[in-house]
Structure formats: C-alpha cells, structure tokens
Coordinates of C-alpha atoms and ligand atoms in Angstrom, one line a residue:
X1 CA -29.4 8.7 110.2
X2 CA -32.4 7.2 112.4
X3 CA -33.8 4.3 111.0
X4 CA -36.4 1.7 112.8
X5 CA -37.1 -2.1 112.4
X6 CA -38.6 -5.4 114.1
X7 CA -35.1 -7.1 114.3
X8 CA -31.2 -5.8 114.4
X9 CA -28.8 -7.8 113.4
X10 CA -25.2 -7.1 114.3
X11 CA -22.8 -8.6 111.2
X12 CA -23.3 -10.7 107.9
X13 CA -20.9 -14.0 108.5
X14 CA -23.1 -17.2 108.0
X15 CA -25.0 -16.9 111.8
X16 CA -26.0 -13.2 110.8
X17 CA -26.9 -14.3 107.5
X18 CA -29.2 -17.3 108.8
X19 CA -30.5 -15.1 111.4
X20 CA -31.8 -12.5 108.8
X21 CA -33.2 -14.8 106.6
X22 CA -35.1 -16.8 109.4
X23 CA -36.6 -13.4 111.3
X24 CA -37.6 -12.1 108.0
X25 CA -40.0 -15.5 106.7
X26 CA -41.3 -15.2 110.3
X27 CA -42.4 -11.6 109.3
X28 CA -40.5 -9.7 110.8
X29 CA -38.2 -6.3 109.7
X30 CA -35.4 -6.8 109.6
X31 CA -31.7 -5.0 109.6
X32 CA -28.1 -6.0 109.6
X33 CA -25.0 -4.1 110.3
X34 CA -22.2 -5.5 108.8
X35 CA -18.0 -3.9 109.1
X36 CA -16.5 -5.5 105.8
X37 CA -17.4 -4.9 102.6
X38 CA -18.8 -7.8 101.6
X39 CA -20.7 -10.8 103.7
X40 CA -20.1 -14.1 104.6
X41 CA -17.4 -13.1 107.6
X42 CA -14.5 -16.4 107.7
X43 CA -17.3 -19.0 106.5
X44 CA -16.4 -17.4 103.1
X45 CA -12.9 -19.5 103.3
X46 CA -14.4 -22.9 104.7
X47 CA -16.3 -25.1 102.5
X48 CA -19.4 -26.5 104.4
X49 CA -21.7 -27.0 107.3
X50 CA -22.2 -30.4 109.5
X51 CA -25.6 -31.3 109.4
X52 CA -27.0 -34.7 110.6
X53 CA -30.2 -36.4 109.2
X54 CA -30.5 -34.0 105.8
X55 CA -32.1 -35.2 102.9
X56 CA -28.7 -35.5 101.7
X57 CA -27.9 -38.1 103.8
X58 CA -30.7 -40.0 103.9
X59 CA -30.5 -40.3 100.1
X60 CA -26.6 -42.0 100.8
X61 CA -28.9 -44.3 103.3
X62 CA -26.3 -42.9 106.0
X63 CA -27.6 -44.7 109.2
X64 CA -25.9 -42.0 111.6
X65 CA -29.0 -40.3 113.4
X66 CA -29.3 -37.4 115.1
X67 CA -29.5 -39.2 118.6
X68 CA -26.5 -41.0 118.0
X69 CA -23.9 -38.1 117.1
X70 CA -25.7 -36.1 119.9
X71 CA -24.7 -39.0 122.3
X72 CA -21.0 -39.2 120.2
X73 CA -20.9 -35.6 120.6
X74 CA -21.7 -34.9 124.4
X75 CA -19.5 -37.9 125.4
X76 CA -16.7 -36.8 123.8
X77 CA -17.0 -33.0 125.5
X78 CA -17.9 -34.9 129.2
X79 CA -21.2 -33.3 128.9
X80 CA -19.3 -30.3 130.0
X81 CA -21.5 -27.8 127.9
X82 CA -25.5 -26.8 127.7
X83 CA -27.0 -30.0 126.6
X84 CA -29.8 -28.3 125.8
X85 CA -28.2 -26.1 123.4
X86 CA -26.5 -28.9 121.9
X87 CA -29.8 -30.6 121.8
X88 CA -31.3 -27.9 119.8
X89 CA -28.5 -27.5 117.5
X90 CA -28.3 -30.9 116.1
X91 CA -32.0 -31.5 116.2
X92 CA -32.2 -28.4 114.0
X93 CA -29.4 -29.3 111.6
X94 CA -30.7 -31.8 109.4
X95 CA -33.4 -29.5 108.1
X96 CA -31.4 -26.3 108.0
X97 CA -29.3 -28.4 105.0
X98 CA -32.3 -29.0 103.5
X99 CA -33.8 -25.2 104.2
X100 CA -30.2 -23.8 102.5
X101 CA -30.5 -26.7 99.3
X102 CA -34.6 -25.2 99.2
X103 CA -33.2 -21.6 98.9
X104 CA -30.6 -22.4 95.9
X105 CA -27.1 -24.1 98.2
X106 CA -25.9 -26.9 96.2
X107 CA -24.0 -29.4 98.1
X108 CA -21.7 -31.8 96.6
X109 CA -22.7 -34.4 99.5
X110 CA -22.1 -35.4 103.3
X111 CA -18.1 -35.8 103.7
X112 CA -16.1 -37.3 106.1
X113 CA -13.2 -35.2 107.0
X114 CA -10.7 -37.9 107.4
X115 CA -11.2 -42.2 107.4
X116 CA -12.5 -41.9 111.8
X117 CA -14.9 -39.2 111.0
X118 CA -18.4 -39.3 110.4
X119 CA -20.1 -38.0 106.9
X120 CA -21.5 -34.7 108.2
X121 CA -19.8 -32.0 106.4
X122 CA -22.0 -30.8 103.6
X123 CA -19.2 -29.5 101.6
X124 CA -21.0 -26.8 99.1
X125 CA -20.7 -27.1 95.4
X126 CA -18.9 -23.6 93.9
X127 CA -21.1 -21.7 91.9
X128 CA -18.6 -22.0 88.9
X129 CA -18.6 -25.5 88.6
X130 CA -15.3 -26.2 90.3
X131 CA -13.9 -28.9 93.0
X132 CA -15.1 -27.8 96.1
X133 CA -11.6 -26.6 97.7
X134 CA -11.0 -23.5 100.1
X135 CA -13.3 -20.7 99.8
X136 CA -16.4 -23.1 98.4
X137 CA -18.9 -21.6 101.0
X138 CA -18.3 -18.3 99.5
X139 CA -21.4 -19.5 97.7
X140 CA -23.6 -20.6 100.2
X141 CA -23.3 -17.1 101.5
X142 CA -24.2 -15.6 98.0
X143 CA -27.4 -17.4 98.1
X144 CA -28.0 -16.8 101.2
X145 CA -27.3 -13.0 101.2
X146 CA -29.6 -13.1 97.8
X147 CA -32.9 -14.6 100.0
X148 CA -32.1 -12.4 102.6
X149 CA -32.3 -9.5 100.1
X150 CA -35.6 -11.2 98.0
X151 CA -37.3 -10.9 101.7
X152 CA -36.5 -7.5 102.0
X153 CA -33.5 -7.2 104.6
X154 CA -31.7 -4.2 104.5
X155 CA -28.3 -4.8 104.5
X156 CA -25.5 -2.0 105.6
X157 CA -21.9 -3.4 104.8
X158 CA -18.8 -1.4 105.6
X159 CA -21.1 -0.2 108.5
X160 CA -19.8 -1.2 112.1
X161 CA -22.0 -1.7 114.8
X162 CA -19.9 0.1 118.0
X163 CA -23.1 0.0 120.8
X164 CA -25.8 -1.4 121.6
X165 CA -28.7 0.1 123.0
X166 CA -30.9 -0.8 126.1
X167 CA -33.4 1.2 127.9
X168 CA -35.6 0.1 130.9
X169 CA -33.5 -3.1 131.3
X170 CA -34.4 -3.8 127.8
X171 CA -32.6 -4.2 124.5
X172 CA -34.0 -1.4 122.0
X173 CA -31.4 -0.7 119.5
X174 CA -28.1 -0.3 117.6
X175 CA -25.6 2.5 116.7
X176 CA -23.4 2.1 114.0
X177 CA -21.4 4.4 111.6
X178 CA -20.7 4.0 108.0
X179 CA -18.1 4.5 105.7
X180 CA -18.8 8.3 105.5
X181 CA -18.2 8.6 109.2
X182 CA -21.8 9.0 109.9
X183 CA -23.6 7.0 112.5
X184 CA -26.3 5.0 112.1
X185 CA -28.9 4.7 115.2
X186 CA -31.5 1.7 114.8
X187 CA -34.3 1.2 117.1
X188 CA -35.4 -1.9 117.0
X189 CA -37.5 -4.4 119.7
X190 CA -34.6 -7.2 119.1
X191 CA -30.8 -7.5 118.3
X192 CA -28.9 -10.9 117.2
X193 CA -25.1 -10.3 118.2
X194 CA -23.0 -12.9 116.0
X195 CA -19.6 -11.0 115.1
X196 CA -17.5 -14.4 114.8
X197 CA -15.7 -13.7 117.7
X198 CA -12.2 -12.6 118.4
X199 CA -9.2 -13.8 116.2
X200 CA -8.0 -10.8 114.9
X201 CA -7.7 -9.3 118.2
X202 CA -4.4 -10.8 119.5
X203 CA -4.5 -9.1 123.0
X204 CA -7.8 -10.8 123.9
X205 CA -6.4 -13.9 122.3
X206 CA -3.5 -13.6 125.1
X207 CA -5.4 -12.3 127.5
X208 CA -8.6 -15.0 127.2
X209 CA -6.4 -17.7 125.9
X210 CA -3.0 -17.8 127.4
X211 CA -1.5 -18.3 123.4
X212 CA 0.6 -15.6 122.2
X213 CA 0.7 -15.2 118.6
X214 CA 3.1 -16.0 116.1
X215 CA 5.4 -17.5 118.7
X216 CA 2.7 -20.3 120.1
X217 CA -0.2 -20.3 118.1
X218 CA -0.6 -19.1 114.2
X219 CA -4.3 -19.2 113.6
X220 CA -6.2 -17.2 111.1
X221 CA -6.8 -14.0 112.0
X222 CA -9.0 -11.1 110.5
X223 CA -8.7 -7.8 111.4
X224 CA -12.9 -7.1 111.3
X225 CA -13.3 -9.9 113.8
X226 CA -11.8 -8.5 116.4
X227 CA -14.3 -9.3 119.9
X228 CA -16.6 -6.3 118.9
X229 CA -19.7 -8.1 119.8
X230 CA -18.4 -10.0 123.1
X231 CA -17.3 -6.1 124.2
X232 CA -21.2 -4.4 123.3
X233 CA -22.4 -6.8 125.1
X234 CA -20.5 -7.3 128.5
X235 CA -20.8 -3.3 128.1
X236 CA -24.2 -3.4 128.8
X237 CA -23.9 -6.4 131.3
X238 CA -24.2 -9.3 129.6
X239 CA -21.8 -12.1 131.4
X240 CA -18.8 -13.5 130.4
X241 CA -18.9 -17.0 128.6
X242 CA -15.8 -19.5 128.1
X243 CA -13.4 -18.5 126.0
X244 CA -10.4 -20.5 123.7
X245 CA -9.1 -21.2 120.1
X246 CA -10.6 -23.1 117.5
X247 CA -7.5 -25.2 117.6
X248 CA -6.0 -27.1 114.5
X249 CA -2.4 -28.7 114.3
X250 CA -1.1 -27.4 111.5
X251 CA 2.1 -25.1 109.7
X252 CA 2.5 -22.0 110.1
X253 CA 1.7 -19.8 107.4
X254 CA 4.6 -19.3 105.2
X255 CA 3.3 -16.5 103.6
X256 CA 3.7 -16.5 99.2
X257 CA 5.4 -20.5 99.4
X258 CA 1.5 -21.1 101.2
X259 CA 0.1 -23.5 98.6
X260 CA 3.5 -25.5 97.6
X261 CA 3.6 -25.8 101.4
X262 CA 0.1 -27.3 101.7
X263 CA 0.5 -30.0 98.6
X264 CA 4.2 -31.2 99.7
X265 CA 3.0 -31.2 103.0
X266 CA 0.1 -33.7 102.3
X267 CA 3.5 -36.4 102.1
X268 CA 4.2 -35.1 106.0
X269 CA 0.4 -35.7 107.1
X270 CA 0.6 -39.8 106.1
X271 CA 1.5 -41.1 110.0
X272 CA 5.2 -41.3 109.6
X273 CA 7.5 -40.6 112.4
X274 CA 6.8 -37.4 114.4
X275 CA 9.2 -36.4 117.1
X276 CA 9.6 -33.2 119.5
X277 CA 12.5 -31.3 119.8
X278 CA 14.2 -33.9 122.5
X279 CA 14.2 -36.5 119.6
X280 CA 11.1 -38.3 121.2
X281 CA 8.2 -39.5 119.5
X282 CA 4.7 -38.1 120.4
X283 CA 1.9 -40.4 119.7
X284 CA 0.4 -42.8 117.4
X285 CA 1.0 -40.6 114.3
X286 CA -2.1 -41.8 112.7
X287 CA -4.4 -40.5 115.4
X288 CA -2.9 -36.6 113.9
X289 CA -5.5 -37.2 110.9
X290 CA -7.5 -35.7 113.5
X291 CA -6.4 -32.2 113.3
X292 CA -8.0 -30.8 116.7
X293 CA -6.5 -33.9 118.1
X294 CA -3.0 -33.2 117.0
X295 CA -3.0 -29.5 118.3
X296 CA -3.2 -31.1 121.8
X297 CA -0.4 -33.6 121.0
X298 CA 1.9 -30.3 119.8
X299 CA 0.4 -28.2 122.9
X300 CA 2.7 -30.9 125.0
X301 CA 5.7 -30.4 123.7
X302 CA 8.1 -28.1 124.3
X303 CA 7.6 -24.6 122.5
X304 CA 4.4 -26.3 121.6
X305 CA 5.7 -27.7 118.1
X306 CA 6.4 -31.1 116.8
X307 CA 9.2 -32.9 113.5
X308 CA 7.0 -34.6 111.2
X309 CA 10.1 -36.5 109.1
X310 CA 10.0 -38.2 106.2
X311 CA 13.0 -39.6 103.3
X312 CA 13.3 -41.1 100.0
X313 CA 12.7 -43.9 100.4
X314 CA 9.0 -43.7 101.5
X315 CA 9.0 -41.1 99.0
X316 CA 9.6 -43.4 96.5
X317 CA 7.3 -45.6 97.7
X318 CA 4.0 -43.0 97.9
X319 CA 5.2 -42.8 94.3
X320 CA 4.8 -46.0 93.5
X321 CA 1.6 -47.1 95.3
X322 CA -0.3 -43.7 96.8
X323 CA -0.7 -41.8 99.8
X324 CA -2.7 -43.8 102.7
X325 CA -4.7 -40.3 103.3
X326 CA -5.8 -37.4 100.8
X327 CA -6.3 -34.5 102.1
X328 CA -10.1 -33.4 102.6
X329 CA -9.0 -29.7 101.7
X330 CA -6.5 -30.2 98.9
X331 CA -7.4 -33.4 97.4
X332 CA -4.1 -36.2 97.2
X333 CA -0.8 -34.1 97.3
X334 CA 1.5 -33.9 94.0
X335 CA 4.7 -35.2 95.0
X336 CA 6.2 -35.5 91.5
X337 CA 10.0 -33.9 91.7
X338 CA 9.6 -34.2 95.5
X339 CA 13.4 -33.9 96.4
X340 CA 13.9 -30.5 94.0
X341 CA 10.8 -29.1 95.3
X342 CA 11.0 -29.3 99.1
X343 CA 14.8 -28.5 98.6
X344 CA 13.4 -25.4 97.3
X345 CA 11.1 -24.8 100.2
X346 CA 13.2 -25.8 102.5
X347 CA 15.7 -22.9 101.5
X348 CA 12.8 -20.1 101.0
X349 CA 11.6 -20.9 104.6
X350 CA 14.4 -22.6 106.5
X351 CA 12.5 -21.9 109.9
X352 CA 9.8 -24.4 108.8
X353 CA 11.4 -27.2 106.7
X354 CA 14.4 -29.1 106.4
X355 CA 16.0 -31.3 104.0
X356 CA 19.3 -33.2 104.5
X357 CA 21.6 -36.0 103.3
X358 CA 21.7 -37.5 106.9
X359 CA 19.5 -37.4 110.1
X360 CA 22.9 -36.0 111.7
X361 CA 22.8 -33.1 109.7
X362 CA 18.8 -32.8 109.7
X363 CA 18.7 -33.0 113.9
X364 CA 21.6 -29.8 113.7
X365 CA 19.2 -27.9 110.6
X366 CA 15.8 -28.5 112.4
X367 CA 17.7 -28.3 115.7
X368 CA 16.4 -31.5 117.4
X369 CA 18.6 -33.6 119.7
X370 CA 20.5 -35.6 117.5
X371 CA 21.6 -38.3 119.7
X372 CA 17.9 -38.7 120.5
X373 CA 16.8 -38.9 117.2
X374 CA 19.0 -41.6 116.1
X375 CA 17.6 -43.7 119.0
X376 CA 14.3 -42.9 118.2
X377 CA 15.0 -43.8 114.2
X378 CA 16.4 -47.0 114.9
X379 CA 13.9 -48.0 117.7
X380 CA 11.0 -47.5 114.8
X381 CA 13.1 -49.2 112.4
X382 CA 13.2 -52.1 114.6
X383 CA 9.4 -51.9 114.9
X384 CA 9.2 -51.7 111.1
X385 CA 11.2 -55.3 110.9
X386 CA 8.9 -56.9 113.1
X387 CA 5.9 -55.2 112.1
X388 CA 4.9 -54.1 115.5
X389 CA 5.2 -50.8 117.1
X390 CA 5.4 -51.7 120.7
X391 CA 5.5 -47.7 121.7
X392 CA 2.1 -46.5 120.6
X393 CA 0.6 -49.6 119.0
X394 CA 0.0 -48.0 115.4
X395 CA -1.1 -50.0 112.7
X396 CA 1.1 -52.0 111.0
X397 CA -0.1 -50.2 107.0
X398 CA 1.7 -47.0 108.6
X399 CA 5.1 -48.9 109.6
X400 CA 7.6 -47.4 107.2
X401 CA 11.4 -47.8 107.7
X402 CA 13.9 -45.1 107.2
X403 CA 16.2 -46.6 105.2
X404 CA 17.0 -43.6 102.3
X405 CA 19.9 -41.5 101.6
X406 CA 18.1 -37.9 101.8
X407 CA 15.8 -36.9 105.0
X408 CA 13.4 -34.3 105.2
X409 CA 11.3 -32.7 108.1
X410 CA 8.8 -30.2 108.6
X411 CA 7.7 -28.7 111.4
X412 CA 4.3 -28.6 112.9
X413 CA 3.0 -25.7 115.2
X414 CA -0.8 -25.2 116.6
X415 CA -2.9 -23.2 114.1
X416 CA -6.5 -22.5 113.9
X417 CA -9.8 -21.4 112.5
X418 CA -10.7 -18.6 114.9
X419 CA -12.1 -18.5 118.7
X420 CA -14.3 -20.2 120.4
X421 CA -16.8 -17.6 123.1
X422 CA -16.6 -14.9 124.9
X423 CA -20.5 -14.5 125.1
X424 CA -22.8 -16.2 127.5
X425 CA -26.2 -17.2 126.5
X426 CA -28.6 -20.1 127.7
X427 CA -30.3 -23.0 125.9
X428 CA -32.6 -20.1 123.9
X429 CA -29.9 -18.3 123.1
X430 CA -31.0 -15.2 125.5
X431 CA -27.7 -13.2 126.7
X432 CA -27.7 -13.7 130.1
X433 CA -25.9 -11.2 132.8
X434 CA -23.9 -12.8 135.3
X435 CA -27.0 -13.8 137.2
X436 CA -27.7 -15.9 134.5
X437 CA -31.3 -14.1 133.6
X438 CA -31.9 -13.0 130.2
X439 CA -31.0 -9.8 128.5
X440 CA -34.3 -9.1 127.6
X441 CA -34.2 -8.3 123.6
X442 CA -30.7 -9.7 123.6
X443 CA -29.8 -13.2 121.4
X444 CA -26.3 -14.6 120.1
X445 CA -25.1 -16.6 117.3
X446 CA -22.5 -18.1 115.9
X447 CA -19.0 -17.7 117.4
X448 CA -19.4 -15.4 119.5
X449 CA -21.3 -17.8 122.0
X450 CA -19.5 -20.9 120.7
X451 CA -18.7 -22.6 123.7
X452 CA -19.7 -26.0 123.5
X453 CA -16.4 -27.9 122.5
X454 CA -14.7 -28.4 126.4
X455 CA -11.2 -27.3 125.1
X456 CA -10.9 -29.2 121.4
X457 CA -12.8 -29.0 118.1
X458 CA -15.1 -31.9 117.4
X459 CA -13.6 -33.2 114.4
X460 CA -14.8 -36.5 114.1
X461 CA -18.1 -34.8 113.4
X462 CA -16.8 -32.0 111.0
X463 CA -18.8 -29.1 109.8
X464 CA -19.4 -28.1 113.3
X465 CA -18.2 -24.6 113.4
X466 CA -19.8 -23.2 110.6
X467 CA -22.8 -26.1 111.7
X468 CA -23.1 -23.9 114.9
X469 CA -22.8 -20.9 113.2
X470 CA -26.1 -21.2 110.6
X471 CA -27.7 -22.9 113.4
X472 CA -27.8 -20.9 116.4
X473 CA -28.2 -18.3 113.6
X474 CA -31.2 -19.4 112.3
X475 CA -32.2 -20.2 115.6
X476 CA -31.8 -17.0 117.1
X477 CA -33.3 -15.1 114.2
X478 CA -36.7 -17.0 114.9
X479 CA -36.9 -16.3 118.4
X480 CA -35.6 -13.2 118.1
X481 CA -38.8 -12.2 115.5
X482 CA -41.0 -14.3 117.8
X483 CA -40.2 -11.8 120.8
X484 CA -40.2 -8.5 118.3
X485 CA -43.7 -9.7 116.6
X486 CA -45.2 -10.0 120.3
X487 CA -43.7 -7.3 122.0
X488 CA -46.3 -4.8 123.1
Ligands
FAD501 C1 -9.8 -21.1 106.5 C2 -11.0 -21.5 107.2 C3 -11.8 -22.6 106.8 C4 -12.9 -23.0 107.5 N1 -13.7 -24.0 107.1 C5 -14.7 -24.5 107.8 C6 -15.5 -25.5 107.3 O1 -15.3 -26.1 106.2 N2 -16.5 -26.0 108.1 C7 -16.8 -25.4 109.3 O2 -17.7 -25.9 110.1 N3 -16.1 -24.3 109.7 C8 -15.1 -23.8 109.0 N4 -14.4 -22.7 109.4 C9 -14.9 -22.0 110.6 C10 -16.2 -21.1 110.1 O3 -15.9 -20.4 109.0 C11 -16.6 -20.3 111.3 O4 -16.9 -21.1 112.4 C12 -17.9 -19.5 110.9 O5 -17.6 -18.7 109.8 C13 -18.4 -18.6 112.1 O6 -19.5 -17.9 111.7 P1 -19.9 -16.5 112.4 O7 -21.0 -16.0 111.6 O8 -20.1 -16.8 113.8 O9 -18.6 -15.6 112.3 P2 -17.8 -15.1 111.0 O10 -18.0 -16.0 109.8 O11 -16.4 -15.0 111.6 O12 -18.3 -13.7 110.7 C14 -18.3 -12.6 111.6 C15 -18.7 -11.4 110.8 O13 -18.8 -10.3 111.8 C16 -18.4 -9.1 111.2 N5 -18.2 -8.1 112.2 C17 -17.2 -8.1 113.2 N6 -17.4 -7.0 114.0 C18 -18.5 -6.3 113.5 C19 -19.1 -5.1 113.9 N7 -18.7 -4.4 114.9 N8 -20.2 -4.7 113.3 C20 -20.7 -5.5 112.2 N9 -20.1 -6.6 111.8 C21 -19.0 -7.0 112.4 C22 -17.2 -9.5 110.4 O14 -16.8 -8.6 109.4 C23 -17.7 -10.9 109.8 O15 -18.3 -10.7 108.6 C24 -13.3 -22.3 108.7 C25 -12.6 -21.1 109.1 C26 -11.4 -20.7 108.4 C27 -10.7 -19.5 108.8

C-alpha cells in the first residue's frame, strides 16, 4: 500500500499523540504509525504530566514560576543538558495543560509527589470517576487520540514502522507493515520519531546502560518499546545521544503478590532503618521519599540493593497514630493484620521479604551480617533515646526505636520507568548526524531524545517524563508541519 501525507509520525505513546494533534491544527496531513494495538505507549500506566504555570495552578495561587523551576531544574542537572531545550520545554508546559484541559483532559489538580517536591504533576482525573491511581493517563490519551481523529489523523495501529526513508540528504518517508504482513510505504515531507525508547530491549539496556536485567536493575519493560526508533534513525545517520534508565528505587516485581506488596510496603517507605548487606546503614532514610534519589543510594551498595526493616512495635505505633508519608501512587497503606499478612508474603516470596522473631534470625533469612546489624540496631537505638541521630542527622519525627519482639525486612533493588535517549537532537528538536547538522525532515519526541536528566530523574519536579514526552511532542509536531507546509 502507497499512501502520501504532509507529516509522518512514527508511534502513538503521549509524544506521538501530541505531535499529531499539534501538526494537524497547524494544517497539516497528517499520519501515524503505531506497533501495539492500541495508543498511549507506557504513559497509559502513569497518571500525569508536570506542567508549571497552568491555569490549574494559578487557580491554587501556586507561586512557583516557570523561571524558578527552570533555574531548580538546571541546577540540579549542573546545566549538563541543552538549556535551550529545557528552556523550551518548561516555557511550553504551562499552556500545553491548559491546551489538553481545552481538548476534554480533566485533571484532578497540581500534586506534589512526596512533602520536598514541588506541585507540578497534573495527575489526570479517570474517565470513570475513580481515584486517580495507576493507569489514570490512560484517559488523557483517549482524548487525545479522539482530537487527533476529529482533525482527521489517520491512525495505523498494530502497524510498525521498520525504516525510514531519505532521499537527496532529505527525510521523505516511512515503511511500515501491518498486521497482514503487508507493508506500508508513506511519502511524506516530515517524520516525528518518538518510539519511547528502549526498555524492552534488555541487550541495549546492557549494552547502553551497564545494568543487566533482573539481577541489577528490574525496571518496566515492554516488549513494543524496544529502541526501534533510535535504530531507523542512526541507520540513516542520525548521531548517537546519551543514553541511561529512568531510574527509581523500588521492589522488584513479585509477579501475582504485586499489589499486597505495594500496600504493605508503604509501612517500609516511612524512613526507618535501611541497611546494606554488611549490616551498615545508608543514608538519611527520609531523603528515600525521593525515589530517583534512593536508586543512587542502592546503586552503592553491594549487589546494588538495600534492608529496609521494620518491627512491631512501630507497627503498632503507625496503627495507633498514621503513617508520616502516603504514598502518591497508592494512597496511605493498609496495615491492618500486618504480622499475618507479611508473614504470608514473606513465605510466597522469600527472596524479597523477611519476617522473624529476632534480628539474629532475620540477618541469617535476609542474609545480612548479623554481627553488623546488631551494632547498627543498637547504635540507632541509642540515637532514638537521645533523640539525635549523630550518623546522618535525620529528623528527630522519624527516630523510632526497635524495641518489638517480631522484625521484618524487605528488600529494595533499583527499578524504573523505562530509558532515557538514545537519539540526538538540538534545541529544535532537528536530528542531528554526528556533525551535529540537522537531518533535514527529521524531528524527535518524547523518550527517545530524553536526555536531559545528567544521570537521575528529577523528582522534586514530578511529571517530568511524561512532561517531556507531550512537550517535545507537541513541539515537534508544530515545527515539523511548519517545515512540511513550506517545503517547496
Ligand atoms: C508504571 C509507569 C508509570 C509512569 N507514571 C508516570 C507519571 O505519572 N508521570 C510521568 O511523567 N511519567 C510517568 N511514566 C513515564 C511515562 O509514561 C513516559 O515517560 C512516557 O510515556 C514516554 O512517552 P513516549 O511517547 O516517549 O513513549 P511511550 O509512552 O513509551 O510510547 C512509545 C510508543 O512507541 C510505540 N512503538 C515502538 N516501536 C514502534 C515502531 N517501530 N513503530 C510504531 N510504533 C512503535 C510503542 O508501541 C508505544 O506506543 C510512567 C511510566 C511507567 C512505566
């Protein structure tokens, strides 16, 4: 099949998505190849976008402005990114909230992500009504998908794109093949690559990253987003950009025992003792709220993985007066029949979680030095009597002795949202080859030329993957029409 159009658009996840919508109300044609069967790519399991100045915020009189989490931002990545891409991004992302609320998104309001965060995730309402929990941007795609198709995209799902075209040093089409095995040839004056990357693809992840999964790293992976778009494009020369994991610290998945894992594991994420497997403690354990943050403190340790521990006692006392922290995903864990329950777990997945009727016996089950451990115990004891933690100075609220009968520890490994680059563009998005000219014809989006982080996620501004992703999408599908609509 030979098809023509203004703009090609290789995949549906939220940066292909914005990037159709945006090159179509600038008047242009407009196609998009996409390999699953539905759209919406990994944003589909998130819950929202950062934005900073929407109309949402200004309505909460939020006083953060754009300047000001630009500055937070590029300070806390050493500038070592394109400013000017950063620039762009964060100038646009006030009014791309407001663009997604004017084409139907609902959002239930500007989050934080944890207490040191700032309130920039726009955390979208579910279509049904419900708490916004996992999956709640399924519905921002809907509605985006449903303007896409108002404006006359064509759409061809279950359709991957394998090459893209280029004659005369310019960018001129797709080929694709569909379900049926036949293949799909689009001409077209522009293409927007934004294929989300490469976490399915666990050779590259080795390969680019240095992590090997399942024994260092156990990040979400997704067998359609597996560097597809990075490889058409260093095919036809397009240079390499900088390449890592959208790290999180995290447990492993433990497959069907996933959600009673999350809930009782909300108790383990409340700054309590957290130890490697010498018996030593790692950091301030209230600085892990920050989830990015606590992938670097396990990517010390040996085996990168850490012993967050808990007992009854503290237990009993989150019974009596709360958690400190919720979390931002799950809402405040149910700890009700906590000793029955993560006895339970504990034996369904006795690689991940311990329980025990001394720390002896839980150091020789969890296998963490034991003579260590009782050191470290009584050391933070000692800091609990005096109300002073002399180690890692951590606020006295978090000091809680271990003084119970029953212990109980779970480990923590790195995990992950996906990867982070492999594509290089500059400040217009423009592919550039490795003489960093443009590709002419040639724009990313999305994850795929996500490489603005230095190493760790920006959490304290959260919202910023799937924030880049609509973005540079949205950017990239205007100047993408802009160079179709004027190409002679
Ligand atoms: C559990 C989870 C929760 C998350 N929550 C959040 C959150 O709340 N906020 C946030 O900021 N970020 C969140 N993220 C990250 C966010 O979802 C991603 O950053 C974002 O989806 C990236 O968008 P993208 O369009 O670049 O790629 P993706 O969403 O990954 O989409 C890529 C698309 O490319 C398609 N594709 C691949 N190869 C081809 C091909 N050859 N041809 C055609 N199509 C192809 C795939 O099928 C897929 O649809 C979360 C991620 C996960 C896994």
């Amino acid at each position: 099949m030979k098809i023509t159009a203004d703009v090609g658009i290789i995949a549906a996840g939220p940066a292909g998505l914005c990037a159709a919508v945006s090159a179509a109300e600038a008047g242009a044609s407009v196609v998009v190849f996409e390999k699953a069967n539905n759209v919406g790519g990994t944003a589909n399991m998130g819950m929202g976008p950062f934005g900073v100045e929407s109309r949402i915020q200004k309505a909460a009189f939020s006083n953060l402005t754009k300047e000001a989490a630009y500055r937070k931002f590029m300070d806390y990545v050493h500038w070592h990114t394109d400013a000017r891409l950063v620039r762009e991004y964060f100038w646009k992302s006030g009014d791309t909230i407001d663009w997604l609320e004017d084409m139907g998104v609902k959002f239930v309001g500007a989050l934080k992500m944890f207490p040191d965060s700032e309130a920039t995730w726009h955390v979208v309402q579910p279509e049904d009504g419900s708490r916004p929990g996992p999956r709640a941007a399924t519905t921002m795609n809907k509605v985006v998908y449903k303007r896409a198709l108002e404006l006359g995209v064509k759409f061809f799902l279950e359709t991957p794109a394998y090459r893209i075209l280029k004659e005369d040093g310019k960018v001129c089409g797709i080929l694709a093949r569909n379900a049926e095995g036949e293949e799909v040839e689009l001409r077209c004056k522009a293409v927007v690559v934004a294929t989300g990357g490469f976490c399915g693809n666990l050779e590259m992840i080795k390969e680019y990253t240095g992590y090997e999964y399942g024994k260092n790293i156990f990040q979400h992976t997704d067998h359609n987003i597996i560097g597809d778009g990075i490889r058409m494009v260093w095919e036809i020369g397009g240079a390499k950009g900088r390449m890592s994991i959208e790290a999180t610290g995290g447990r492993a998945s433990v497959g069907d025992g996933d959600m009673e894992a999350a809930i009782l594991s909300i108790a383990f994420a409340q700054a309590n003792l957290t130890v490697n497997k010498q018996g030593f403690r790692v950091c301030d354990e209230s600085i892990m709220q920050n989830s990015s943050v606590a992938a670097n403190i396990i990517d010390e340790q040996p085996d990168k993985k850490v012993f967050n521990l808990l007992d009854e006692s503290i237990i009993k006392r989150y019974r009596r007066s709360g958690m400190p922290f919720s979390s931002s995903v799950i809402g405040a864990g149910n700890i009700d029949d906590f000793d029955v329950r993560f006895t339970k777990l504990a034996e369904l997945y006795p690689e991940h979680f311990f329980a025990a009727d001394s720390l002896e016996e839980l150091a020789d089950k969890a296998g963490v030095d034991k003579k260590n451990l009782l050191e470290t115990v009584e050391e933070y004891n000692d800091a609990c009597d005096i109300n002073y933690d002399d180690v890692f100075g951590k606020d006295r609220r978090y000091l809680l002795p271990y003084k119970g009968k029953r212990f109980y520890a779970a480990i923590g490994r790195i995990g992950g949202y996906g990867t982070l680059g492999g594509i290089k563009v500059n400040w217009k998005q423009e592919v550039v080859d490795e003489n960093s000219e443009p590709i002419p014809g040639l724009w990313g989006a999305g994850s795929d030329i996500n490489e603005i982080y230095d190493g760790t996620y920006m959490f304290y501004l959260p919202g910023n993957t799937m924030g880049f992703a609509v973005n540079t999408g949205r950017i990239a599908g205007e100047r993408a029409a802009e160079y179709a609509l004027n190409l002679d």
